[in-house]
Coordinates of C-alpha atoms in Angstrom, one line a residue:
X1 CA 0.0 0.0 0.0
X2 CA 1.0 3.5 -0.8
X3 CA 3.1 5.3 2.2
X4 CA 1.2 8.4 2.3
X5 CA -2.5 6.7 1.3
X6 CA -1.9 4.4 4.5
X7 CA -1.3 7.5 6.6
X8 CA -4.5 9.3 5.2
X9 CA -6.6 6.5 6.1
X10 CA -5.7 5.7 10.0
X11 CA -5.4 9.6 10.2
X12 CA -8.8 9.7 9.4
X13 CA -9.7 7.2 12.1
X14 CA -7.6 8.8 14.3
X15 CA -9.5 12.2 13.8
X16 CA -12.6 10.3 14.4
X17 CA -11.4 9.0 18.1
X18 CA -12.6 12.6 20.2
X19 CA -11.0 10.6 23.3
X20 CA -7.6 10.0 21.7
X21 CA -7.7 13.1 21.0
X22 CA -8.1 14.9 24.4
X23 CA -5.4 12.5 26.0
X24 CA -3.2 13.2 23.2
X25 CA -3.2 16.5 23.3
X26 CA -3.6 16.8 27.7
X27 CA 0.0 14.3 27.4
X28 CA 1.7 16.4 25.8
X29 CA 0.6 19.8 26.5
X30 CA 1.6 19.1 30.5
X31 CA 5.0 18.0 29.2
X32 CA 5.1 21.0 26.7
X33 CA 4.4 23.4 30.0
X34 CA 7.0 21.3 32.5
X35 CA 9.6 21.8 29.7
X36 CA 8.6 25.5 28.6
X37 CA 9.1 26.3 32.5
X38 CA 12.1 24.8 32.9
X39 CA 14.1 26.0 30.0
X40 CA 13.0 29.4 31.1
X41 CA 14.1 29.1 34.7
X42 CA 17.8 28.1 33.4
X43 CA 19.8 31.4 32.5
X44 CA 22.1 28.8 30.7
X45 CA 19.8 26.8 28.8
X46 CA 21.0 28.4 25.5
X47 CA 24.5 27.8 26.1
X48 CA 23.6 23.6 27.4
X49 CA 21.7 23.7 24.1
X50 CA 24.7 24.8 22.3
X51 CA 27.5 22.7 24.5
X52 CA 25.0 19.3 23.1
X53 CA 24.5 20.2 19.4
X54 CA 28.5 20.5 19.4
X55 CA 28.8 17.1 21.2
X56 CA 26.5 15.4 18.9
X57 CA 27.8 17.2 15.3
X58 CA 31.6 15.7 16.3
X59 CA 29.6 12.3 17.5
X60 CA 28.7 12.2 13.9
X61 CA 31.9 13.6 12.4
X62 CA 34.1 10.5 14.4
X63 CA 31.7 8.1 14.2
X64 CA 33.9 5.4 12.6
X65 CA 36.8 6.6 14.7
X66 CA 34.6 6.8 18.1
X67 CA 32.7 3.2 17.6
X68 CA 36.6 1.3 17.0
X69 CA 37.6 3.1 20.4
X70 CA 34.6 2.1 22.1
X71 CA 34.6 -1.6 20.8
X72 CA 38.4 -1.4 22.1
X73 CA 37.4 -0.2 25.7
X74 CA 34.0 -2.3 26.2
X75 CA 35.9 -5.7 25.2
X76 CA 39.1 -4.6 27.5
X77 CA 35.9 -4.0 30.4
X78 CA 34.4 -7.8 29.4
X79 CA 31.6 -7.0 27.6
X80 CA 31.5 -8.9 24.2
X81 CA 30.8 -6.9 21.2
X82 CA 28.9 -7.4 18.4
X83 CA 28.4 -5.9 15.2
X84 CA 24.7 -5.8 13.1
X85 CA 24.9 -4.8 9.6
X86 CA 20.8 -5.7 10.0
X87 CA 17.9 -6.2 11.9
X88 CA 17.8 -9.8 11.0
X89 CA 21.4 -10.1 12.0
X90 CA 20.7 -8.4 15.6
X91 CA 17.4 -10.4 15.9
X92 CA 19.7 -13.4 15.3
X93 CA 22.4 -12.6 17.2
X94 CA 20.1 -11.6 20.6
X95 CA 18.3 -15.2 19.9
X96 CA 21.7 -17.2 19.5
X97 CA 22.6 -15.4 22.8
X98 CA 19.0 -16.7 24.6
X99 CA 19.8 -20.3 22.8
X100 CA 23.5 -21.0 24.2
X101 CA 21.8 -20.1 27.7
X102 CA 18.6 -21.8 27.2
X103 CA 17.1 -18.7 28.5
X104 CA 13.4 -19.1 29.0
X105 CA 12.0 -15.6 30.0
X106 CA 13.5 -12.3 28.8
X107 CA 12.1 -8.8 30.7
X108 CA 12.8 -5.8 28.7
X109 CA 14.2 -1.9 29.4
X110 CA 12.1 0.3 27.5
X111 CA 14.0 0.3 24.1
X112 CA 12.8 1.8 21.2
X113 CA 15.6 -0.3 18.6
X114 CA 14.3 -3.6 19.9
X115 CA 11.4 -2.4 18.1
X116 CA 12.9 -1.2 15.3
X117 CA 14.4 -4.2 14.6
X118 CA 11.0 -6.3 15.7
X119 CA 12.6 -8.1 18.3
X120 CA 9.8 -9.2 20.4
X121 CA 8.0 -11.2 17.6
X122 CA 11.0 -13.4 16.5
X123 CA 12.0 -14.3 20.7
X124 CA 8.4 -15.3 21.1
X125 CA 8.3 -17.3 18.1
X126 CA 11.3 -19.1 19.4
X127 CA 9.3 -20.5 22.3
X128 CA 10.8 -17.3 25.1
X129 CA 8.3 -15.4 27.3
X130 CA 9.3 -11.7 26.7
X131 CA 7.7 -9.0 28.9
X132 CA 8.2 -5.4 28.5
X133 CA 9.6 -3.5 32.1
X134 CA 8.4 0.1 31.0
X135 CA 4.8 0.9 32.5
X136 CA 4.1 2.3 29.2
X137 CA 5.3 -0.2 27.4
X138 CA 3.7 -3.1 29.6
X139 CA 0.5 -1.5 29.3
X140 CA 0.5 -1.4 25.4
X141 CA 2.0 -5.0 25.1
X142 CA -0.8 -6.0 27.0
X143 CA -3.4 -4.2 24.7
X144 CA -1.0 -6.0 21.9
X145 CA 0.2 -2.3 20.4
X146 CA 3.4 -1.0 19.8
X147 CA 4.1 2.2 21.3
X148 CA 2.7 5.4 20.2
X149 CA 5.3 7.6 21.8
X150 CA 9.0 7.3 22.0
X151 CA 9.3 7.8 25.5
X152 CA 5.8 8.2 26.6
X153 CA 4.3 4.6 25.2
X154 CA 0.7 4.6 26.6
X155 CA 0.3 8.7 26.4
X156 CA -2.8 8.4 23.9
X157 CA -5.0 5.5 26.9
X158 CA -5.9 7.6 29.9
X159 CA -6.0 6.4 33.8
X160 CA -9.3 4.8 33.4
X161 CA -8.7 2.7 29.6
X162 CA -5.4 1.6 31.8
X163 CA -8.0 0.4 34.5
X164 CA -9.9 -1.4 31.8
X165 CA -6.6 -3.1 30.3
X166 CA -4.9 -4.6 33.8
X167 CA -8.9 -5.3 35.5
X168 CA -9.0 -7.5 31.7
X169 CA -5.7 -8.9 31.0
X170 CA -4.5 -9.3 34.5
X171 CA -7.4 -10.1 36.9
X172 CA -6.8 -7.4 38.2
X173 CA -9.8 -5.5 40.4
X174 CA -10.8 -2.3 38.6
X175 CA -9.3 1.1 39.4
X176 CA -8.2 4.1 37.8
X177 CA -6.5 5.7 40.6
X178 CA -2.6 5.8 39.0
X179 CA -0.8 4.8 42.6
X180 CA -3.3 1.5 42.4
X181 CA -2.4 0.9 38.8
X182 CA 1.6 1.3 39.8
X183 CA 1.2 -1.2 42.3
X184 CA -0.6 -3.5 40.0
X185 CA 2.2 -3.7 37.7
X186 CA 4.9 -3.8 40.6
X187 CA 3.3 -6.8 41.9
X188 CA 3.1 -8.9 38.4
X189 CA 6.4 -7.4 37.3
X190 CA 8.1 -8.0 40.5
X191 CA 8.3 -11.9 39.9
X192 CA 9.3 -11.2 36.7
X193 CA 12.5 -9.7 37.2
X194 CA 13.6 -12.0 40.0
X195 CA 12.9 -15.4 37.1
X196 CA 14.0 -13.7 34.2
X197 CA 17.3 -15.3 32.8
X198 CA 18.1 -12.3 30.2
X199 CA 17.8 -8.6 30.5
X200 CA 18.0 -6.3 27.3
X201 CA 18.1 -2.9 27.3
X202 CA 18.7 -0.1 24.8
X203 CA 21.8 2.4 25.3
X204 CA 21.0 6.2 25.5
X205 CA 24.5 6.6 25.3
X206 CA 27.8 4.6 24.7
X207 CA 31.3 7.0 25.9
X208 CA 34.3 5.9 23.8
X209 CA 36.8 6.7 25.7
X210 CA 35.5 4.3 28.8
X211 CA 33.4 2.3 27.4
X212 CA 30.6 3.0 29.6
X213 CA 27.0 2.2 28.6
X214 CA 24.4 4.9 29.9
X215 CA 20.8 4.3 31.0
X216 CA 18.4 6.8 31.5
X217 CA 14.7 6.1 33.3
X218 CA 12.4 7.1 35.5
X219 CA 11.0 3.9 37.0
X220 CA 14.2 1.5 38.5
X221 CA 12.9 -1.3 35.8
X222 CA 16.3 -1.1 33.6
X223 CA 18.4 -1.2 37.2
X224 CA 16.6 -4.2 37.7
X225 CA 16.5 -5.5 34.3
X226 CA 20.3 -5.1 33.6
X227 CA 21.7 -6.4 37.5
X228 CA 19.4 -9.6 38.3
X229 CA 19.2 -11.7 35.3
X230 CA 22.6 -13.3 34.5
X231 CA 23.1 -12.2 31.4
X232 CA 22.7 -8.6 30.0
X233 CA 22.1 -7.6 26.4
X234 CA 22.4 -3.7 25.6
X235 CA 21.5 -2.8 21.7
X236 CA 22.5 0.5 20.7
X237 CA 22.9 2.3 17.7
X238 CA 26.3 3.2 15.9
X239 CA 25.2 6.8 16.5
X240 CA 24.7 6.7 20.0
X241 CA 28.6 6.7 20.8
X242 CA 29.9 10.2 22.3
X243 CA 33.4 11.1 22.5
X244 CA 34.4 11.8 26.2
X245 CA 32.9 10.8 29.7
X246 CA 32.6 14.5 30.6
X247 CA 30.1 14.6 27.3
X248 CA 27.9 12.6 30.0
X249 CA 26.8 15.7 31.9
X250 CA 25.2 18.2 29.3
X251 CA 23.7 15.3 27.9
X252 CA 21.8 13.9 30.9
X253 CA 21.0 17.5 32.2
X254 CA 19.0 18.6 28.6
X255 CA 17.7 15.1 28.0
X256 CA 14.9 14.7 30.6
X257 CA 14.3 18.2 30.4
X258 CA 13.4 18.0 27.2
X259 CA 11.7 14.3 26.9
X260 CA 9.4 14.8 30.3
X261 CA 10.1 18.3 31.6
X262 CA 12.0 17.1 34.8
X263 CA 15.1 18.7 36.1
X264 CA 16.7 15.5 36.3
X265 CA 15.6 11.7 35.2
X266 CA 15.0 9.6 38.2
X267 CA 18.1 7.2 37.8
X268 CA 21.0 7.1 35.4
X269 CA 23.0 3.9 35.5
X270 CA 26.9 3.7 34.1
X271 CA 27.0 0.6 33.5
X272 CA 31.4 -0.5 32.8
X273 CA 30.8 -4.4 32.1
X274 CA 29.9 -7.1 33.8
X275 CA 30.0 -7.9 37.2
X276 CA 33.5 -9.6 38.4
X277 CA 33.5 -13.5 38.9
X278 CA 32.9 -14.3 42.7
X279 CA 35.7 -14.8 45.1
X280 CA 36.2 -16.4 48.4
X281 CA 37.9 -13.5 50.0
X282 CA 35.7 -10.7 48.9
X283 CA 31.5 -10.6 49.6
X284 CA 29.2 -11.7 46.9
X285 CA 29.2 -9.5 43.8
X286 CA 26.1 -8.3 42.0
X287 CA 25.3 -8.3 38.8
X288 CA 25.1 -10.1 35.1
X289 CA 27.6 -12.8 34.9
X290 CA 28.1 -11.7 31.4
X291 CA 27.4 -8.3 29.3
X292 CA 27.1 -8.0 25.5
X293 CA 26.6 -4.9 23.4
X294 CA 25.1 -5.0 20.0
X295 CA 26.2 -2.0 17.5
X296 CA 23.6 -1.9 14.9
X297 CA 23.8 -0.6 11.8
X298 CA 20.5 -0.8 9.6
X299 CA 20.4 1.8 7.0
X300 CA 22.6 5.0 9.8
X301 CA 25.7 4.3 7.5
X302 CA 24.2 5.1 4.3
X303 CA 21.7 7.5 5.9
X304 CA 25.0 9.4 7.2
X305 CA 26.1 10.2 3.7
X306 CA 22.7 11.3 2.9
X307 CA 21.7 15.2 2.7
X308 CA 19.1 13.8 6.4
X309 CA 22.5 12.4 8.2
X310 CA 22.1 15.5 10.7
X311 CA 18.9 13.3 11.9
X312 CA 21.7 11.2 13.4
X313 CA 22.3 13.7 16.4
X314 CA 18.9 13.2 17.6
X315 CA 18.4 12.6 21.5
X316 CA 15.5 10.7 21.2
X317 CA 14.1 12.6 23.7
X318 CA 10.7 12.7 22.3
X319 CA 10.2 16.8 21.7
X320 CA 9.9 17.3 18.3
X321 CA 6.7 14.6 18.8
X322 CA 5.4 16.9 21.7
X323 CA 5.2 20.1 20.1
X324 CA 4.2 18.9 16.6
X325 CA 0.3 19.8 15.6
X326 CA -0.1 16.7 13.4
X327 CA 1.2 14.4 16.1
X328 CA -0.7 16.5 18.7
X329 CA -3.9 15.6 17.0
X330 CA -2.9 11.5 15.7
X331 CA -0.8 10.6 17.8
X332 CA 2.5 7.5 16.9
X333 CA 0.1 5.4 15.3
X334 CA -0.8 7.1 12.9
X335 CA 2.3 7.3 10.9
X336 CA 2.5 3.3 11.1
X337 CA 6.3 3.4 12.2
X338 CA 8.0 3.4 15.6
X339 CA 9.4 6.4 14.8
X340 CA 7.0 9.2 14.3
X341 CA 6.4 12.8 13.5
X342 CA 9.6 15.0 12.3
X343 CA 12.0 12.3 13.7
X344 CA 10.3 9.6 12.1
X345 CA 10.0 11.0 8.9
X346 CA 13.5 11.2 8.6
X347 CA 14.6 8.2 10.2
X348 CA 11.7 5.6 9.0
X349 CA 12.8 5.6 5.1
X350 CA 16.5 4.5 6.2
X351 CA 15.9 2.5 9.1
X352 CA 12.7 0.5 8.4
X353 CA 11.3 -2.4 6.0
X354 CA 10.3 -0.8 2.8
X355 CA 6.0 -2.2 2.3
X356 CA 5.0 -4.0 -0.3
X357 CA 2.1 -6.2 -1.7
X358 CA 2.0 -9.1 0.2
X359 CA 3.7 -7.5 3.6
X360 CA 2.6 -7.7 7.3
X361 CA 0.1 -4.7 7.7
X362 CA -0.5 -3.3 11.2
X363 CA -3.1 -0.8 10.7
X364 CA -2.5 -0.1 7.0
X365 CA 1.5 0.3 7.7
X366 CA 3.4 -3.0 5.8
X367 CA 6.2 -4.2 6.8
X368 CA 8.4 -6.5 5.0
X369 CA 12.3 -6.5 4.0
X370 CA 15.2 -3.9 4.3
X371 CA 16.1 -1.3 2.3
X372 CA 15.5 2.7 1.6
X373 CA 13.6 4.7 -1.3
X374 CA 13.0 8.5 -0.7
X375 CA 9.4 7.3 -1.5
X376 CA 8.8 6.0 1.2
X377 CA 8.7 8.4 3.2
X378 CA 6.1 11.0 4.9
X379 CA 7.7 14.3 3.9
X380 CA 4.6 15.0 2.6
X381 CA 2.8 15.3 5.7
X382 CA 5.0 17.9 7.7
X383 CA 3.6 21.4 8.3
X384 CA 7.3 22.9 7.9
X385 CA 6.3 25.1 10.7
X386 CA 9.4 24.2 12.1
X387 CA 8.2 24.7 15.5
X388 CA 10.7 21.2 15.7
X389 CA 13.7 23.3 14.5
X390 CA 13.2 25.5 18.0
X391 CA 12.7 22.9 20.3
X392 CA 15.2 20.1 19.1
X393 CA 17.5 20.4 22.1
X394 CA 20.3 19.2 19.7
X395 CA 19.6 22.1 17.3
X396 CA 19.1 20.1 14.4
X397 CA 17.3 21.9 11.6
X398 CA 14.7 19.4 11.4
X399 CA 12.0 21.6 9.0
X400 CA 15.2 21.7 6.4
X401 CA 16.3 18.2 6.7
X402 CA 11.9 17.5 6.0
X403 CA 12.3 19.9 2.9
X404 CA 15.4 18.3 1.5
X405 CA 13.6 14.9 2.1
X406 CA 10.5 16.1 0.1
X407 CA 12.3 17.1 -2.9
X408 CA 14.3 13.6 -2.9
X409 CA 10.7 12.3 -3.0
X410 CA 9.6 14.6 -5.2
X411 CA 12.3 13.0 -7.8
X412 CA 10.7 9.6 -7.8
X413 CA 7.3 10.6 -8.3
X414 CA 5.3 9.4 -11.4
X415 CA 6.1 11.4 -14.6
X416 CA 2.5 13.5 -14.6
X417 CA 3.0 14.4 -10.6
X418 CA 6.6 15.4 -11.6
X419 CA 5.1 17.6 -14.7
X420 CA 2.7 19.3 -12.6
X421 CA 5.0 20.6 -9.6
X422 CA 7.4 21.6 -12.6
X423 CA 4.6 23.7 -13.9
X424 CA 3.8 25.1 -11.2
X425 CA 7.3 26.3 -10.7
X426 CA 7.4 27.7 -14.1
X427 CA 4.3 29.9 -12.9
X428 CA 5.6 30.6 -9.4
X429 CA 9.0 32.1 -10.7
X430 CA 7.2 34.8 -13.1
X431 CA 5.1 36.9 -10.6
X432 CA 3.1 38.9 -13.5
X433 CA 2.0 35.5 -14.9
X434 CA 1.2 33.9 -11.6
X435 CA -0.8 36.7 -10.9
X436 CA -2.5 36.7 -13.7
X437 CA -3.2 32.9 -13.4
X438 CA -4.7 33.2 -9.8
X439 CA -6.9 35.8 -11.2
X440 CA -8.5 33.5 -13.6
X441 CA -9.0 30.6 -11.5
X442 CA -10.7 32.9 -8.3
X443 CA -13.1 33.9 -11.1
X444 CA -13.4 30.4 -12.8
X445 CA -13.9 29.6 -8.8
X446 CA -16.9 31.6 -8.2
X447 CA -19.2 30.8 -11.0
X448 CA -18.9 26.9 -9.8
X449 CA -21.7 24.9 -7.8
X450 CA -20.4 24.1 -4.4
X451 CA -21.3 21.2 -4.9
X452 CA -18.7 20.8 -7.7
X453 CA -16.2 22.6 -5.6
X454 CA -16.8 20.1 -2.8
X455 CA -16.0 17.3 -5.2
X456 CA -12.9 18.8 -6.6
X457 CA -11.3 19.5 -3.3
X458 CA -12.3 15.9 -1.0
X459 CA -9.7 16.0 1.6
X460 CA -10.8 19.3 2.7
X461 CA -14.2 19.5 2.4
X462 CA -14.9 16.3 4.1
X463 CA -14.9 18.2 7.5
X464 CA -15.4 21.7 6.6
X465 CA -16.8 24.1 4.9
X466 CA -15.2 25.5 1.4
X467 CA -13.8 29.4 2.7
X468 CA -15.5 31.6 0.6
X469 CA -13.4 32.4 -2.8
X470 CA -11.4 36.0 -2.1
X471 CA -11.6 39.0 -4.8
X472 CA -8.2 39.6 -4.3
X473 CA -5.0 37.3 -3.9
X474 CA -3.1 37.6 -0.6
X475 CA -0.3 39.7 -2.2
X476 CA -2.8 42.3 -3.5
X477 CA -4.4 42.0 -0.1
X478 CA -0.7 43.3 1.8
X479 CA -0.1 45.5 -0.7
X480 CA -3.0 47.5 0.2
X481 CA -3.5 47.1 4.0
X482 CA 0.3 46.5 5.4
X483 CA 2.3 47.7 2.1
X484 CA 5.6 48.1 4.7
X485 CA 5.5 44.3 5.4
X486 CA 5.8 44.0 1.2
X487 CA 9.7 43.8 0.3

């Protein structure tokens, strides 16, 4: 199915769901007002903001340099590196791992490249039980969805759907007060973590020149997730790797500002390797017995010699989702990826299964085999308001990295689509015949039938009205009312 067509029609569903809508919209405006309150509280946000982009623009600039120093440190620490090219290869990897250790249940750190790489599927199919740690992200496994938010998974159910969901799926006795719903996932998760044989986590960060892993979360379940099984899997990205330790503390100071609006993220584990083999002079050690990192690649290479490769700083911190008014009214699932809104549209070409006939469909988004194609992508669908561009706490220029992947799209389009915006061009770069042309279709305009006008314009008049048809065009309009604004 058609990228963009597939977004149109769970948008429209979307649109149609009033209460995803209002939690939507209540999520992410509180987190909008924590952060807005915040920033503007710190004298040297501007400066952090700064001190970041520059950490992330040389992470991309070494990256080669940076992941060989970091594979030297981590194996010198005990961890076993690995390399991924693909998602199948870190799927099979991670299972190979679970195999030689006959693991049986796996709990999960919230990780948003596990699902990237559809990790969960391919451990279950192999017979593992794999729970997800997150609250979020146990909630929505439960309800059988993937997330809808990067770091806030279950922000589009409210208290009293989350009621529903654990009073269904877990026995639980319905309640929607949020302290009783905690609890009931501390109790069932509890077990969990003291069975479990594997943990896997994601990696916020990876610091060359230790070889320290960093974990950022709010809840304790990746501190318990990484220390009591026996073995630990971290997968990580090839971007994730900064330079220096001392890179560590702009990073964690902007990051949970930015992806929750809190001054600081509840715990942040350095994790150096695994935990030292036990010794009969010294007291019992805790932690994994052993620790293996998985660099994967999947598409960041070639998207880093791409005119998007600045996506490659991002945080992941979730902002650009918050503030976005397309996001703000669909929410994640809309766009059919794990990566949504300006993020996602950059990162989901590269990084994801390119759909085709015959493909797994969630919701009208396919999925099937590897690859990239600037068609599919959902350039299309951002505003460019680059309200993204001033919140990015990385300073990435989001709206121009959008632009630049509309006009790769733009070259792959069918030959008539391609003929048309050329047109169009060819009208737009001679002002006296634009004019001229937007004269003669106001006044072709106003002698139709609205009911012809309806027909000719579907996506917009399905839930509005047609605006009336001006007498003048907007130029004509400033010329006359606010010439100074007219250069």
């Amino acid at each position: 199915m058609n990228v963009l067509r597939a977004f149109r029609r769970r948008a429209a569903i979307a649109l149609e769901d009033r209460e995803l809508n209002d939690n939507i919209r209540r999520s992410t405006g509180m987190t909008l007002a924590k952060r807005r309150r915040l920033a503007a509280a710190d004298p040297d946000y501007d400066e952090l903001r700064e001190k970041v982009a520059a950490i992330r623009r040389e992470s991309l600039e070494r990256r080669t340099e940076l992941l060989a120093e970091a594979t030297r440190q981590l194996t010198a620490a005990g961890v076993q590196v690995h390399t991924a090219a693909t998602a199948e290869e870190a799927r099979r990897l991670v299972a190979e791992i679970a195999t030689r250790h006959e693991a049986r249940l796996v709990v999960k750190g919230k990780s948003m490249i596990s699902e990237e790489i559809e990790l969960t599927p391919l451990l279950q199919q192999r017979g593992l039980e794999v729970l997800e740690t997150d609250l979020g992200e146990f909630i929505v496994q439960l309800l059988g969805q993937p997330p809808s938010h990067i770091t806030a998974p279950a922000l589009h159910l409210n208290r009293r759907q989350v009621g529903r969901v654990f009073s269904d799926k877990l026995g639980a006795d319905y309640t929607e007060i949020p302290e009783e719903l905690t609890e009931i996932a501390r109790r069932y998760l509890r077990a969990k973590f003291l069975e479990a044989d594997i943990g896997i986590s994601g990696g916020n960060f990876i610091v060359a020149e230790t070889g320290t892993l960093a974990l950022v979360e709010n809840e304790g379940n990746i501190g318990l997730g990484t220390t009591l099984p026996r073995v630990h899997i971290a997968i990580t990205g090839i971007e994730k790797i900064v330079p220096r330790l001392d890179d560590l503390a702009p990073l964690l100071r902007i990051l949970p500002l930015n992806a929750t609006g809190q001054r600081a993220a509840g715990y942040a584990s350095l994790l150096n390797g695994p935990a030292p083999p036990p010794s009969a002079d010294d007291p019992p050690t805790h932690g994994p017995q052993e620790m293996h990192v998985i660099f994967l690649d999947n598409g960041r290479t070639h998207l880093a010699r791409s005119r998007q490769a600045d996506i490659l700083r991002c945080l992941r911190c979730g902002s650009c989702l918050n503030i976005c008014p397309i996001f703000r009214h669909l929410g994640g699932h809309a766009y059919g990826s794990v990566y949504p809104a300006a993020m996602g549209v950059l990162l989901s070409p590269w990084l994801l299964p390119i759909p085709h006939k015959g493909a797994r469909v969630w919701r009208g988004a396919a999925v099937s085999g590897p690859g990239h194609h600037p068609g599919n992508s959902l350039a299309d669908v951002c505003a460019l308001c680059a309200a993204c561009d001033e919140i990015c706490p990385a300073m990435i220029p989001l709206s121009d990295l959008i632009l630049s992947a509309r006009e790769d799209k733009g070259r792959t389009a069918p030959l008539m689509q391609r003929a048309a915006f050329r047109l169009f061009g060819g009208f737009t770069k001679h002002p006296r015949l634009f004019a001229f042309a937007g004269r003669c279709l106001r006044g072709g305009l106003r002698h139709l039938p609205a009911r012809l006008l309806a027909a000719l314009s579907p996506a917009w008049s399905r839930g509005r009205a047609l605006p009336p048809i001006p007498d003048k065009s907007c130029s004509e309009t400033l010329k006359r009312e606010h010439p100074t604004r007219l250069r």
